[in-house]
Amino acid sequence: MEWFMALYIEYTIMGRDIETFLILPSREACQIAIRDNESMERYFNADGDVNMWCLETGVMSRSIRPKLRPKSNN
């Protein structure tokens, strides 16, 4: 099973704390987003570092699909 993940982003602009999040379809997608955006302080014009982490939402994005039992020839 996979869960929707919230990419939580926290930074400061002109002394004001900003918190936001993006919903992503899996933990892997969230980790890739963090790695691909390590220099976000440039884009957000942040005062310092931009902190990012993944939070599990508890909502399934994909589940294991059950398989039909094979029909016996009896």
mmCIF file of C-alpha atoms in Angstrom:
data_model
loop_
_atom_site.group_PDB
_atom_site.id
_atom_site.type_symbol
_atom_site.label_atom_id
_atom_site.label_comp_id
_atom_site.label_asym_id
_atom_site.label_seq_id
_atom_site.Cartn_x
_atom_site.Cartn_y
_atom_site.Cartn_z
ATOM 1 C CA MET A 1 0.000 0.000 0.000
ATOM 2 C CA GLU A 2 1.078 3.538 -0.685
ATOM 3 C CA TRP A 3 -0.061 6.661 1.115
ATOM 4 C CA PHE A 4 -0.458 10.225 -0.050
ATOM 5 C CA MET A 5 2.332 12.287 1.473
ATOM 6 C CA ALA A 6 2.391 15.966 2.376
ATOM 7 C CA LEU A 7 5.633 17.707 1.446
ATOM 8 C CA TYR A 8 5.782 20.232 4.281
ATOM 9 C CA ILE A 9 7.768 23.398 3.503
ATOM 10 C CA GLU A 10 8.791 25.957 6.116
ATOM 11 C CA TYR A 11 10.770 29.159 5.523
ATOM 12 C CA THR A 12 11.008 32.854 6.474
ATOM 13 C CA ILE A 13 10.560 35.923 4.251
ATOM 14 C CA MET A 14 11.260 39.390 5.641
ATOM 15 C CA GLY A 15 10.990 38.046 9.182
ATOM 16 C CA ARG A 16 7.634 36.300 8.631
ATOM 17 C CA ASP A 17 7.359 32.556 9.055
ATOM 18 C CA ILE A 18 5.698 30.775 6.121
ATOM 19 C CA GLU A 19 4.403 27.205 6.254
ATOM 20 C CA THR A 20 2.858 25.387 3.306
ATOM 21 C CA PHE A 21 2.541 21.885 1.894
ATOM 22 C CA LEU A 22 2.066 19.967 -1.344
ATOM 23 C CA ILE A 23 0.280 16.625 -1.628
ATOM 24 C CA LEU A 24 2.260 13.942 -3.451
ATOM 25 C CA PRO A 25 1.221 10.375 -4.380
ATOM 26 C CA SER A 26 3.970 8.439 -2.551
ATOM 27 C CA ARG A 27 6.885 8.613 -0.119
ATOM 28 C CA GLU A 28 9.288 8.151 -3.030
ATOM 29 C CA ALA A 29 7.782 11.118 -4.921
ATOM 30 C CA CYS A 30 8.124 13.240 -1.784
ATOM 31 C CA GLN A 31 11.782 12.306 -1.289
ATOM 32 C CA ILE A 32 12.530 13.048 -4.948
ATOM 33 C CA ALA A 33 10.855 16.467 -4.601
ATOM 34 C CA ILE A 34 13.059 17.278 -1.603
ATOM 35 C CA ARG A 35 16.261 16.199 -3.363
ATOM 36 C CA ASP A 36 15.378 18.085 -6.563
ATOM 37 C CA ASN A 37 14.618 21.304 -4.662
ATOM 38 C CA GLU A 38 17.441 21.562 -2.155
ATOM 39 C CA SER A 39 18.203 25.186 -3.141
ATOM 40 C CA MET A 40 14.664 26.556 -2.707
ATOM 41 C CA GLU A 41 15.824 29.591 -0.692
ATOM 42 C CA ARG A 42 16.768 31.237 -4.012
ATOM 43 C CA TYR A 43 13.296 30.750 -5.516
ATOM 44 C CA PHE A 44 11.356 31.740 -2.392
ATOM 45 C CA ASN A 45 13.631 34.720 -1.601
ATOM 46 C CA ALA A 46 13.846 33.220 1.874
ATOM 47 C CA ASP A 47 15.832 34.866 4.659
ATOM 48 C CA GLY A 48 17.652 31.610 5.331
ATOM 49 C CA ASP A 49 17.174 27.909 4.925
ATOM 50 C CA VAL A 50 14.022 26.320 3.558
ATOM 51 C CA ASN A 51 13.098 23.289 5.671
ATOM 52 C CA MET A 52 11.249 20.457 3.925
ATOM 53 C CA TRP A 53 10.064 17.083 5.145
ATOM 54 C CA CYS A 54 7.485 14.427 4.297
ATOM 55 C CA LEU A 55 4.407 13.739 6.416
ATOM 56 C CA GLU A 56 2.161 10.716 5.892
ATOM 57 C CA THR A 57 -1.484 11.752 5.426
ATOM 58 C CA GLY A 58 -3.071 8.410 6.351
ATOM 59 C CA VAL A 59 -4.977 8.375 3.043
ATOM 60 C CA MET A 60 -4.154 5.531 0.676
ATOM 61 C CA SER A 61 -3.040 6.513 -2.810
ATOM 62 C CA ARG A 62 -2.779 2.938 -4.024
ATOM 63 C CA SER A 63 -3.727 -0.369 -2.483
ATOM 64 C CA ILE A 64 -2.919 -3.985 -3.166
ATOM 65 C CA ARG A 65 -5.427 -5.322 -5.668
ATOM 66 C CA PRO A 66 -6.904 -8.696 -4.760
ATOM 67 C CA LYS A 67 -6.591 -11.431 -7.353
ATOM 68 C CA LEU A 68 -9.371 -13.801 -8.332
ATOM 69 C CA ARG A 69 -8.985 -17.388 -7.263
ATOM 70 C CA PRO A 70 -8.203 -19.693 -10.154
ATOM 71 C CA LYS A 71 -11.189 -21.737 -11.298
ATOM 72 C CA SER A 72 -10.719 -25.417 -10.715
ATOM 73 C CA ASN A 73 -11.631 -27.910 -13.402
ATOM 74 C CA ASN A 74 -13.416 -30.220 -10.941
#
